[in-house]
Coordinates of C-alpha atoms in Angstrom, one line a residue:
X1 CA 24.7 59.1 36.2
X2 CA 21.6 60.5 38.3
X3 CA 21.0 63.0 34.4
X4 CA 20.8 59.5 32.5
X5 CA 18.9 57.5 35.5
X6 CA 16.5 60.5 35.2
X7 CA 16.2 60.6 31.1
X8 CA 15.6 56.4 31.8
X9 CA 12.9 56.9 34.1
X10 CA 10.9 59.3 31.3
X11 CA 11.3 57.1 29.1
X12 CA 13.6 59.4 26.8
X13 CA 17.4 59.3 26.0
X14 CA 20.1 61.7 24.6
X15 CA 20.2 61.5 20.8
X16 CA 22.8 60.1 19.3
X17 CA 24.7 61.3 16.1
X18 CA 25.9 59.3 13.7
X19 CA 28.9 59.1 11.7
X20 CA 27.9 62.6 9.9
X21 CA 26.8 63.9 12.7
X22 CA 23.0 63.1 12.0
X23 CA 21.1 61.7 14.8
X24 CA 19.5 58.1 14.2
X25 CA 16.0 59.6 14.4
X26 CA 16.6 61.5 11.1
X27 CA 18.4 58.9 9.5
X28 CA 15.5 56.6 9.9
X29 CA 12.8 59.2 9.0
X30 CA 14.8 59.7 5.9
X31 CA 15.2 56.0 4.7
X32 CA 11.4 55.8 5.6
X33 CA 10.5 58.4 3.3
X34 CA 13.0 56.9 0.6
X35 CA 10.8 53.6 1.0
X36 CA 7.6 55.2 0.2
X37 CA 8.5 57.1 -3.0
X38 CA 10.4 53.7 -4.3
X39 CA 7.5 52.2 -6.5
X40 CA 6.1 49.2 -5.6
X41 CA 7.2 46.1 -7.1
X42 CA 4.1 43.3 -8.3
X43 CA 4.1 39.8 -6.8
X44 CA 6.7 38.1 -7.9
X45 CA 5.4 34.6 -9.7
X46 CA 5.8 31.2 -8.6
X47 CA 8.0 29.4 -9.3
X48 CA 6.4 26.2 -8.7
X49 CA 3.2 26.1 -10.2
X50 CA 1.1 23.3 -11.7
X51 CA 2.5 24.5 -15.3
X52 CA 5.9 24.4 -14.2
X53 CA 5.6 21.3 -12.0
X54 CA 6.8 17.6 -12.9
X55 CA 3.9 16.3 -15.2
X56 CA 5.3 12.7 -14.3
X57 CA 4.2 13.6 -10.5
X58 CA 0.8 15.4 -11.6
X59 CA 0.0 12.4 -13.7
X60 CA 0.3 10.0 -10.1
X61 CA -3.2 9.0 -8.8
X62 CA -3.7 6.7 -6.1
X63 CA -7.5 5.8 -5.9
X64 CA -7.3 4.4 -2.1
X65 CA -6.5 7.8 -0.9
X66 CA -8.1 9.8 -3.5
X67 CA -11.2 12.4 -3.5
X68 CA -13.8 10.0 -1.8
X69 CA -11.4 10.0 1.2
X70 CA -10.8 13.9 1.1
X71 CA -14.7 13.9 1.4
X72 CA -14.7 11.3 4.0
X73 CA -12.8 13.6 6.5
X74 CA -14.9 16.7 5.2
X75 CA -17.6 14.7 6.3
X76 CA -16.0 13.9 9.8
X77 CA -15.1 17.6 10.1
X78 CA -18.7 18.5 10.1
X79 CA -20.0 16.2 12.6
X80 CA -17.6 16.9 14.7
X81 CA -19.1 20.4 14.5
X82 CA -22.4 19.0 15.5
X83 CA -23.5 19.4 11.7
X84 CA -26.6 16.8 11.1
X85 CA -26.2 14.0 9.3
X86 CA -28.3 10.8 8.5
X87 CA -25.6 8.8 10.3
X88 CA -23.5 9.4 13.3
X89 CA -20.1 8.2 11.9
X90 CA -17.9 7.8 8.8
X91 CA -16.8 4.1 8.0
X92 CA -13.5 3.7 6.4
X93 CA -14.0 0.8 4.3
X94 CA -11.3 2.3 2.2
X95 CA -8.4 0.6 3.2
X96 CA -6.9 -2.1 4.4
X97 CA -6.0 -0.8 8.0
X98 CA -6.3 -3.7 10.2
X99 CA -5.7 -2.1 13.4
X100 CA -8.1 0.6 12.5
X101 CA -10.4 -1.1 11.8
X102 CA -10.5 -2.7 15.5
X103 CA -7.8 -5.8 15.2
X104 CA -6.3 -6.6 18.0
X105 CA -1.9 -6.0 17.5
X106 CA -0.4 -10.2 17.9
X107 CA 0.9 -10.0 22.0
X108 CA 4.0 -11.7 21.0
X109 CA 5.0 -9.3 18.1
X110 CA 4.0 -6.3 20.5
X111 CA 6.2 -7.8 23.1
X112 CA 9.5 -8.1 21.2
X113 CA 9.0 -4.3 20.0
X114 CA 8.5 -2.9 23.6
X115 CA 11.7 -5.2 24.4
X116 CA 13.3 -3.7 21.5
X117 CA 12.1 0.1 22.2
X118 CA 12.9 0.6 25.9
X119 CA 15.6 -2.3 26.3
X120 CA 15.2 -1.3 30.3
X121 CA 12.2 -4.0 30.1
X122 CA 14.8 -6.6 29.5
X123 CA 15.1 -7.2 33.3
X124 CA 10.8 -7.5 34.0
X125 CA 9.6 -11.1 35.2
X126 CA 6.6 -9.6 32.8
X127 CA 7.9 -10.8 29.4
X128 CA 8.3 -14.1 28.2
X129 CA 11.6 -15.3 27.7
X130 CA 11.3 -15.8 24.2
X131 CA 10.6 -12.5 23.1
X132 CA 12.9 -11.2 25.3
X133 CA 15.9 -13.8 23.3
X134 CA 14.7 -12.0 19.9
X135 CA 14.5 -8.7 21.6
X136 CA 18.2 -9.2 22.8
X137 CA 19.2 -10.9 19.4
X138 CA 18.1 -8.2 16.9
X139 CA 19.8 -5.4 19.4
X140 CA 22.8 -6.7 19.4
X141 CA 23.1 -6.7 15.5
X142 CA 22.1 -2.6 15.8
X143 CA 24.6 0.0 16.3
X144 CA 25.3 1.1 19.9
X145 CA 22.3 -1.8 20.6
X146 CA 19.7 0.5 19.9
X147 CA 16.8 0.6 17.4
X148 CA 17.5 4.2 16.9
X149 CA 20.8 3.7 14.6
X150 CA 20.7 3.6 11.1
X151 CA 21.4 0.1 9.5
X152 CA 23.0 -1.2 6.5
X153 CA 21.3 0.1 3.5
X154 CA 20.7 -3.7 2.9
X155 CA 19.1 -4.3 6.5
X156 CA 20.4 -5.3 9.8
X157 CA 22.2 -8.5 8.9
X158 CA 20.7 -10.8 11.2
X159 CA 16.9 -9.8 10.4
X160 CA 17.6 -10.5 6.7
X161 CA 19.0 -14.1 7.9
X162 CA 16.0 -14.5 9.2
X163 CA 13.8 -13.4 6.6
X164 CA 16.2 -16.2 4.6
X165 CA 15.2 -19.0 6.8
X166 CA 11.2 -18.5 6.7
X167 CA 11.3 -18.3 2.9
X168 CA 14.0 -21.5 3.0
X169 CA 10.9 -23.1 5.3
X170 CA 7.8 -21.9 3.0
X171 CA 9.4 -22.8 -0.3
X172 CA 11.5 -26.2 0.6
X173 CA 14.5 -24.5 -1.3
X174 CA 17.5 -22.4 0.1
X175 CA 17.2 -18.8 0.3
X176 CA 20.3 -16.4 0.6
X177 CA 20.4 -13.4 3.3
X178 CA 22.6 -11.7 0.0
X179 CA 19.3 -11.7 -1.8
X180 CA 17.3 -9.9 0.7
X181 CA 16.6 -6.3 0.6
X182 CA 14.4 -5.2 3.8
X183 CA 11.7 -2.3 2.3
X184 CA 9.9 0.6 4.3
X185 CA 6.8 -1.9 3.3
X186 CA 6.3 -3.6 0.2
X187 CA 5.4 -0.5 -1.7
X188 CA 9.4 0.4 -1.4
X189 CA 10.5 -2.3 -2.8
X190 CA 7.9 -2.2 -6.1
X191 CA 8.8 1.2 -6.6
X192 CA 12.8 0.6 -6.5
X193 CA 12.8 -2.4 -8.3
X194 CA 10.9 -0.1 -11.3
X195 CA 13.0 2.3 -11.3
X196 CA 16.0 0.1 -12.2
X197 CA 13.7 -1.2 -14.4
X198 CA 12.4 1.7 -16.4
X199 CA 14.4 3.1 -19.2
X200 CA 14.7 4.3 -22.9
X201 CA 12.6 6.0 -25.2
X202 CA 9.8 6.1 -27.8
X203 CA 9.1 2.6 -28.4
X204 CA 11.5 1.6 -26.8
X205 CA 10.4 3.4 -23.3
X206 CA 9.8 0.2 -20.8
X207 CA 6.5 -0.9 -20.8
X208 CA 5.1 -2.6 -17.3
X209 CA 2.1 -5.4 -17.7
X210 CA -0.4 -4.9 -14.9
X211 CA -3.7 -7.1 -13.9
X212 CA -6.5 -4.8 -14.6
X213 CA -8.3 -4.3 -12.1
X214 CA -4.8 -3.3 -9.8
X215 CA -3.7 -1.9 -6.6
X216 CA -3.4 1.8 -7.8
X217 CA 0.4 1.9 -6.2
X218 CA 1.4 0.0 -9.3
X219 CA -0.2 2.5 -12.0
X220 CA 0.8 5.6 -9.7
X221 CA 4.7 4.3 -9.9
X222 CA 4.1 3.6 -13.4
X223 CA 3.2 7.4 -14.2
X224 CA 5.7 8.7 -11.7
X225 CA 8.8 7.1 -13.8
X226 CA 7.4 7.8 -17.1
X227 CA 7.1 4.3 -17.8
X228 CA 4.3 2.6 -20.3
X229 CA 1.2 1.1 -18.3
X230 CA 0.5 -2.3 -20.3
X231 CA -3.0 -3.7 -19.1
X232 CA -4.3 -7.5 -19.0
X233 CA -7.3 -7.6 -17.9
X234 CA -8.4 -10.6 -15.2
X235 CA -11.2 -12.6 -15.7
X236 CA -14.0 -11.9 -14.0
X237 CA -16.3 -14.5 -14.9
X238 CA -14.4 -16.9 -13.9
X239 CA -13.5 -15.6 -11.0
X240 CA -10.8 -13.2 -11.5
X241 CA -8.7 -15.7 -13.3
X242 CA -5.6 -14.8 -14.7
X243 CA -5.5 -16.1 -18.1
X244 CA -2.3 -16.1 -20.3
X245 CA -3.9 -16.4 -23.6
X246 CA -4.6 -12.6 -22.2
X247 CA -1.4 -12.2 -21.5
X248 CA -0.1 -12.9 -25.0
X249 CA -2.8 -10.2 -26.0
X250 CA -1.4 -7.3 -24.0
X251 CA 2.1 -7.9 -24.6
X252 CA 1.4 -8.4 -28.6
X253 CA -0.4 -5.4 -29.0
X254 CA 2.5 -3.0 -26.5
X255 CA 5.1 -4.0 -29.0
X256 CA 3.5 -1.9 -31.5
X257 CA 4.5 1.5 -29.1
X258 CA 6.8 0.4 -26.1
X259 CA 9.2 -2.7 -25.0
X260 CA 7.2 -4.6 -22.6
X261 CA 9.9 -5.6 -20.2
X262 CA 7.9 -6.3 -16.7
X263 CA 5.2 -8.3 -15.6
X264 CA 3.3 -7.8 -12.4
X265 CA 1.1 -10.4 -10.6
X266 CA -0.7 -9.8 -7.3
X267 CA -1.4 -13.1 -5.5
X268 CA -3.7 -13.0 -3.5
X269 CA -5.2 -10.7 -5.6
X270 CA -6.1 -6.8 -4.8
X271 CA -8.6 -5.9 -4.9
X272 CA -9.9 -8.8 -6.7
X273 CA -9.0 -11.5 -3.8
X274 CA -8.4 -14.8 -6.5
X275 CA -5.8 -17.1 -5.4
X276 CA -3.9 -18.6 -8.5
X277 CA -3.3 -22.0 -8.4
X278 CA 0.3 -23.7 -9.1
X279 CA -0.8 -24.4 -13.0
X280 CA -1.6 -21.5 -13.5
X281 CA 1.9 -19.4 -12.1
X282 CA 3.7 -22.4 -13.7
X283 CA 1.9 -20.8 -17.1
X284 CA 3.0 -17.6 -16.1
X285 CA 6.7 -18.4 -15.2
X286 CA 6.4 -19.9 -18.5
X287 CA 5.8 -16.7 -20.3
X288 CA 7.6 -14.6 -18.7
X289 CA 10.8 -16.9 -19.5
X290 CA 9.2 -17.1 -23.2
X291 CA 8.9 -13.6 -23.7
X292 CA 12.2 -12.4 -21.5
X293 CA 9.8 -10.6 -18.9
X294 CA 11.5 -9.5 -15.4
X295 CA 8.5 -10.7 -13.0
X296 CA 6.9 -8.9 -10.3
X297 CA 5.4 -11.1 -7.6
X298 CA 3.4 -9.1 -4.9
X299 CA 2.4 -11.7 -2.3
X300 CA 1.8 -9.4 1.0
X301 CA -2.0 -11.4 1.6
X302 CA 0.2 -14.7 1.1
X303 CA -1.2 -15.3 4.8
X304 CA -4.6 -14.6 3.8
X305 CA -6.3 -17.6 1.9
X306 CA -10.1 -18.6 3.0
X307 CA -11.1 -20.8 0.4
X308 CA -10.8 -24.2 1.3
X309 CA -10.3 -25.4 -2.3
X310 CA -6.8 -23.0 -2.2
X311 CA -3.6 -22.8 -1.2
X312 CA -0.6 -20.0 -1.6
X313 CA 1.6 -20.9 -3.9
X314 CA 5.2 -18.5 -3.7
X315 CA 6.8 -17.8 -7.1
X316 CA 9.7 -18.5 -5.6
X317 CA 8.7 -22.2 -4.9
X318 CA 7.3 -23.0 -7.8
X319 CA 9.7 -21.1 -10.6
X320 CA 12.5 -23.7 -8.6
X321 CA 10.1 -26.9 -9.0
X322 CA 10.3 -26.2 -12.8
X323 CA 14.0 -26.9 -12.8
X324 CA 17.1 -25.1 -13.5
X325 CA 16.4 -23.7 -16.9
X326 CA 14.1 -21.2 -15.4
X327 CA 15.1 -21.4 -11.9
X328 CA 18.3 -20.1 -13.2
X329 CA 17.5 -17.6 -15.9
X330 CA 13.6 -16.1 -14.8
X331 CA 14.7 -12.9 -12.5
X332 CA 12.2 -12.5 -10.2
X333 CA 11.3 -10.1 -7.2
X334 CA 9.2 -11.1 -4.4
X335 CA 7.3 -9.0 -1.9
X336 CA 5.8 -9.6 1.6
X337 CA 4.9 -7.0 4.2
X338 CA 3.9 -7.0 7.9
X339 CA 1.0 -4.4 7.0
X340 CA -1.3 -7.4 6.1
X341 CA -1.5 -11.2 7.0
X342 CA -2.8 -11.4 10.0
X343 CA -0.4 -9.0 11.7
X344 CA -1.9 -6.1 10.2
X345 CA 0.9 -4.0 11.6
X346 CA 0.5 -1.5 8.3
X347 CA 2.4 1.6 10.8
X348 CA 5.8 -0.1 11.3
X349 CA 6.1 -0.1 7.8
X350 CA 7.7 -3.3 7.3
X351 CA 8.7 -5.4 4.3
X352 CA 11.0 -7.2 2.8
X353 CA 12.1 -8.0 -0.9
X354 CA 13.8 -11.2 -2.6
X355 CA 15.6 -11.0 -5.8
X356 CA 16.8 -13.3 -7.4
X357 CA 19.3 -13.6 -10.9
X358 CA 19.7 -10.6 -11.0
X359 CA 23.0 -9.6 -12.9
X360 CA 26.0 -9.2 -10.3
X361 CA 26.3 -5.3 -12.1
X362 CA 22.6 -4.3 -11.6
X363 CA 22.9 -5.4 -7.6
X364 CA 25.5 -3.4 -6.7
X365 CA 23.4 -0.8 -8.3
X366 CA 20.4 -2.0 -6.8
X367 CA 22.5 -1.5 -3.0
X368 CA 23.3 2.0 -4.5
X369 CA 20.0 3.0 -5.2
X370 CA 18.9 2.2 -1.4
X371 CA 22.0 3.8 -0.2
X372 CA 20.4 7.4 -1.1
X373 CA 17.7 6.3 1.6
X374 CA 20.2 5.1 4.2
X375 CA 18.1 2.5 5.3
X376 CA 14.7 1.3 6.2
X377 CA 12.9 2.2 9.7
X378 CA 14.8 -0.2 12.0
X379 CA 11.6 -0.5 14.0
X380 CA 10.0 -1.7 10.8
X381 CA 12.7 -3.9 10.2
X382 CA 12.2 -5.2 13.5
X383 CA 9.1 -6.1 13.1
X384 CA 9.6 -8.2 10.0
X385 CA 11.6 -10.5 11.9
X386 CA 8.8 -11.0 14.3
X387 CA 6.9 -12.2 11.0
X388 CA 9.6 -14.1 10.0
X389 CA 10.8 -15.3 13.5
X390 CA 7.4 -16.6 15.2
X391 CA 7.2 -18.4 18.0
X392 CA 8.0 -22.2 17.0
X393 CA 6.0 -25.7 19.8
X394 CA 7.6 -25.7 22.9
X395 CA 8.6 -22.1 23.5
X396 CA 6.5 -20.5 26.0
X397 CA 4.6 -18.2 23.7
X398 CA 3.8 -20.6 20.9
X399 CA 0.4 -21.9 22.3
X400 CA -1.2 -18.0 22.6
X401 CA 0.6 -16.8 19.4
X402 CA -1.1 -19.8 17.4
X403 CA -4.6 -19.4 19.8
X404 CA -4.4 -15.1 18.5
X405 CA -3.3 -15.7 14.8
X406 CA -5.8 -18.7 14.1
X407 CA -8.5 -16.5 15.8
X408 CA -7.8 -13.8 13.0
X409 CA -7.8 -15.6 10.3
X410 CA -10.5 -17.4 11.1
X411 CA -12.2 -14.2 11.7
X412 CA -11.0 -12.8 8.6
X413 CA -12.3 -16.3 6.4
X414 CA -15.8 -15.4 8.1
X415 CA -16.1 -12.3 7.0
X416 CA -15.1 -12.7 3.5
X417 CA -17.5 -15.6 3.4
X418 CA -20.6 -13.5 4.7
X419 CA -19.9 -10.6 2.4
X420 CA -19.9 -12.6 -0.6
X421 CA -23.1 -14.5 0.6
X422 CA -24.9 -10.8 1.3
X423 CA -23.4 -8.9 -1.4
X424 CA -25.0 -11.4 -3.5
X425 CA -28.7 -11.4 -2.2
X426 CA -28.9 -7.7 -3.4
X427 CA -30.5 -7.7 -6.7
X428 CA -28.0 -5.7 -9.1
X429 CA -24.9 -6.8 -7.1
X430 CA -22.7 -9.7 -8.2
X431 CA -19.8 -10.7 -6.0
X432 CA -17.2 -13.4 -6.9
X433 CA -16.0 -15.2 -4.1
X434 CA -13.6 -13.9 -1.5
X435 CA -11.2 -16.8 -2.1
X436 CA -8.0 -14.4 -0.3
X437 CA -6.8 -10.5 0.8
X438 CA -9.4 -8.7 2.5
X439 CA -11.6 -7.3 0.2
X440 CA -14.6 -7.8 -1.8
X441 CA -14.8 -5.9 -5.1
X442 CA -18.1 -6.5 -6.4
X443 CA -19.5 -5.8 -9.4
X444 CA -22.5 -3.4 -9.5
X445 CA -25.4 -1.7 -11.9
X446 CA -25.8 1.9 -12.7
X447 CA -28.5 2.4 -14.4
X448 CA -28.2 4.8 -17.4
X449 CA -30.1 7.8 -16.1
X450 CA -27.5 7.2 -12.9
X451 CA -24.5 7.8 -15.6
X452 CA -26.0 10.9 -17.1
X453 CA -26.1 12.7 -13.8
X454 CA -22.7 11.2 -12.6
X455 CA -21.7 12.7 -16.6
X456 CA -23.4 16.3 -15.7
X457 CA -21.6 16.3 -11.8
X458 CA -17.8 15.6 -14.3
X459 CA -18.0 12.2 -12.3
X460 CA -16.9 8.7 -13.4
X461 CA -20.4 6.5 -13.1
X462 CA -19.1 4.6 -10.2
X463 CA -17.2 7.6 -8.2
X464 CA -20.7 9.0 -8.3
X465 CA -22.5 6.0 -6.9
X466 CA -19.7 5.8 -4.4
X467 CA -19.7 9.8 -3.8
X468 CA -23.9 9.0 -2.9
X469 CA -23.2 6.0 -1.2
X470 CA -20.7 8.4 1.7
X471 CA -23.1 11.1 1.5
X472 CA -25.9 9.0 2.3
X473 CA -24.9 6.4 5.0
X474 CA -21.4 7.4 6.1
X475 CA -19.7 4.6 4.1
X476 CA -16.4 5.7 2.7
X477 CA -15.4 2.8 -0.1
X478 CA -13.5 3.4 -3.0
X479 CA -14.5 3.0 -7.2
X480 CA -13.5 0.5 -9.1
X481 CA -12.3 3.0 -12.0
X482 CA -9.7 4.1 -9.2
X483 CA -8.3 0.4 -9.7
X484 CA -9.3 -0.4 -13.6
X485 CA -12.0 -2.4 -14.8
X486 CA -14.0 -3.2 -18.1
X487 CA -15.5 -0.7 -20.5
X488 CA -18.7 -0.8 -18.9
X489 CA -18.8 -2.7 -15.8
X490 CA -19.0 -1.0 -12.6
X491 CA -17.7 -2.0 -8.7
X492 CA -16.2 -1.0 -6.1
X493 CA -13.7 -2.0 -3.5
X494 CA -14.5 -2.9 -0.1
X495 CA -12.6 -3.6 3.1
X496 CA -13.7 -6.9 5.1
X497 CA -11.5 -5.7 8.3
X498 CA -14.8 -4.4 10.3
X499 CA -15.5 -6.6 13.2
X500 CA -18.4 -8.8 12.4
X501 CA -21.4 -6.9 13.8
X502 CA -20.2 -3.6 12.3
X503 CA -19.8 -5.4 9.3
X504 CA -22.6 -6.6 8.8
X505 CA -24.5 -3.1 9.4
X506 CA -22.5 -1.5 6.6
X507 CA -23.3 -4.8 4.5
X508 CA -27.3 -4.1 5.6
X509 CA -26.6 -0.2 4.6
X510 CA -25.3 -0.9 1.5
X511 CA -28.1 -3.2 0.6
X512 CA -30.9 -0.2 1.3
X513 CA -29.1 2.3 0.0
X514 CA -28.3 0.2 -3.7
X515 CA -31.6 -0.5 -3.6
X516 CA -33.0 3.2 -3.3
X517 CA -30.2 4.4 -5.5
X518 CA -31.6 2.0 -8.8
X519 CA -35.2 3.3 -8.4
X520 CA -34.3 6.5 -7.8
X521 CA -32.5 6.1 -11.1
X522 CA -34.7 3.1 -13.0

């Protein structure tokens, strides 16, 4: 014992043999020298490379979040380095990100989801007694009370009853909870509902009509499944009209190479902000029952109308007030979303989908297809009731629930208002008017010497303007070739979601900079 405390305290210990009677310390010495004569073996190649990759996925683009934004945070990086620059601060006018953009969350919706989140508040003289009766109502339809389970792939039962009810409400005709799918947003919801949708090959491959110019999640899906991208072009001189005669176009001319089987419509319109009137989605139900077309309806800004000559018409509503020989044959899915509206809650990711005549068959494949997701975030789903489930005259948040959602919208109509009005004092701007959503996608001139350098920098004319524009004045918006357009027009898409003093600084920036940009270029 004291010989091995001793060969401890030096650090040293008796060698050991092993099982030929070789010590360890040769053994290793041995396979060490075996390593260095074995010859060394070249990198082994990816597997994974942009070769080998999915080209469905390498086709995918998505304009809102493309290069302009990489450059945006490039740009942040820097200053935050102390790096000068001819502004102190990047502005997102990218995308529409209420909350970032300084809105103020709804109190009531806030309150449910604290109720719902840390149940413990339940019992504090602090919340109303109406959130705390939705707070204890969608609990009790979660597993073991608490958002943290998972819920039916469908939704939690009692949320999609809900979302029944405000549709049954909006439209003035029933709704069934069995129709309701809730969606991690709307953008779930689009995507699934395509890739049901997408199938065969050649000419027959499934071809998807679009409004040109689009929200980019439509064309990104589209490249994703392999599907056939089938454009009809808005109108923009008269103001981003959707005409049908134009419709007739597209679909007569994808015949000739696919089977145009889908037609999308975004009411309010992104990033165009038209809101169609009842004639003219009556034309489109129409023609989509003419032509056998499943329809699309994306109506997340359905909340956010400023014109005072419009009104939101649902395609729900009004495919019903044409009577039962297309209210019972036109299938149709409908999107709404708690990321816009005047909620603006875009992190929850909330959202809910109606479907309706579809084939018994195709639904229980339709619940199959969400099963591989288990289910949406039940926080998200949560929060849709809230949208659905508002305070209603004489509960005892009501009065400062209508007071904070007028007070945005109102907000919102102002805005939209002023940035047409500015946008069009700018020589070489033209902006249609901001009838919905929350953005302005005016039209803009490059001059020609402008196109040749945005040709020699491999830039798209507008992606250059736009790249100059962020370089310049910290203004991070995004080009109108990321959404589609016109051979030979030119815009970009701006947010309206900075509060009004901020916005109308980036409105004044633009304004000096477009106007340096053309004679820099005349």
């Amino acid at each position: 014992m004291q010989r091995a405390a001793v060969l401890v305290r030096r650090g040293s210990c008796p060698r050991a043999s092993g099982p030929w009677g070789r010590s360890h310390s040769s053994a290793a010495a041995e396979a060490s020298a075996a390593l260095k004569v074995r010859p060394e073996r070249s990198p082994r190649d990816r597997i994974l490379t942009l070769e080998s990759m999915n080209p469905q996925v390498k086709a995918v683009e998505y304009a809102v979040r493309g290069p302009i934004v990489l450059k945006a945070g490039e740009i942040e990086m820097e200053l935050q380095r102390g790096i000068k620059k001819p502004f102190t601060e990047v502005i997102r006018a990218n995308i529409g990100d209420a909350h970032a953009m300084g809105q103020q969350p709804i109190t009531f919706l806030r309150q449910v989801m604290a109720l719902c989140t840390y149940p413990n508040l339940l019992s504090s003289p602090s919340f109303p007694e109406d959130a705390k009766k939705r707070a204890r109502r969608i609990l009790q339809a979660c597993g073991g009370n608490s958002l943290g389970s998972y819920s039916a792939s469908q939704g939690v039962n009692c949320i999609r009853e809900d979302v029944a009810a405000f549709i049954t409400r909006r439209d003035g005709v029933p709704a069934d909870p069995d129709n309701i799918y809730l969606t991690t947003g709307a953008s779930d919801g689009i995507s699934t509902i395509l890739k049901l949708l997408v199938s065969g090959g050649g000419k027959s491959r499934t071809g998807v009509m679009i409004p040109i110019p689009q929200y980019p999640l439509y064309s990104a899906v589209i490249s994703e499944l392999g599907a056939i991208q089938v454009n009809y072009y808005l109108d923009e001189d008269n103001c981003w009209a959707l005409d049908v005669d134009e419709l007739r176009r597209a679909v007569r001319q994808a015949k000739d190479h696919c089977d145009p089987k889908v037609l999308c419509i975004i009411n309010p319109g992104n990033p165009t902000g038209q809101v169609q009137s009842r004639k003219c989605i009556e034309d489109v139900i129409h023609f989509a029952w003419e032509e056998k077309l499943f329809l699309l309806a994306d109506e997340v800004y359905q909340d956010n109308v400023y014109s005072p000559d419009c009104r939101f018409h649902s395609f729900k509503k009004v495919l019903y007030q044409m009577g039962p020989e297309y209210s019972s044959n036109v299938e149709l899915a409908s999107f709404h979303s708690t990321s816009k509206g005047y909620m603006g809650e875009c992190g929850y990711r909330g959202g809910y989908m109606e479907v309706i005549n579809l084939h018994p068959e195709i639904k229980g494949q339709l619940v199959k297809l969400l099963s591989v997701r288990l289910c949406p975030p039940v926080s998200g789903q949560a929060a849709m009731d809230i949208v659905v489930n508002p305070p209603v005259p004489g509960e005892e948040s009501f009065e400062q629930f209508s007071r904070e959602k007028e007070f945005v919208l109102g907000n919102l109509a102002q805005k939209a208002k002023l940035t047409e009005d500015l946008f069009n004092q700018v020589p070489g701007i033209q902006c249609n008017p901001l009838q919905g959503a929350m953005y302005a996608f005016p039209r803009i001139l490059i001059p020609a010497k402008a196109a040749e350098a945005a040709q020699s920098h491999k830039m798209a004319p507008d992606m250059f303007y736009c790249m100059k524009l962020l370089e310049e004045t910290g203004i991070c918006v995004v080009p109108g070739s990321g959404f589609g357009q016109r051979e030979g027009t030119y815009h970009f898409r701006m947010t309206i979601l900075p509060p009004v003093e901020k916005l109308k600084t980036v409105l004044r920036k633009v304004k000096d900079f477009h106007l340096k940009f053309l004679e820099r270029y005349a």
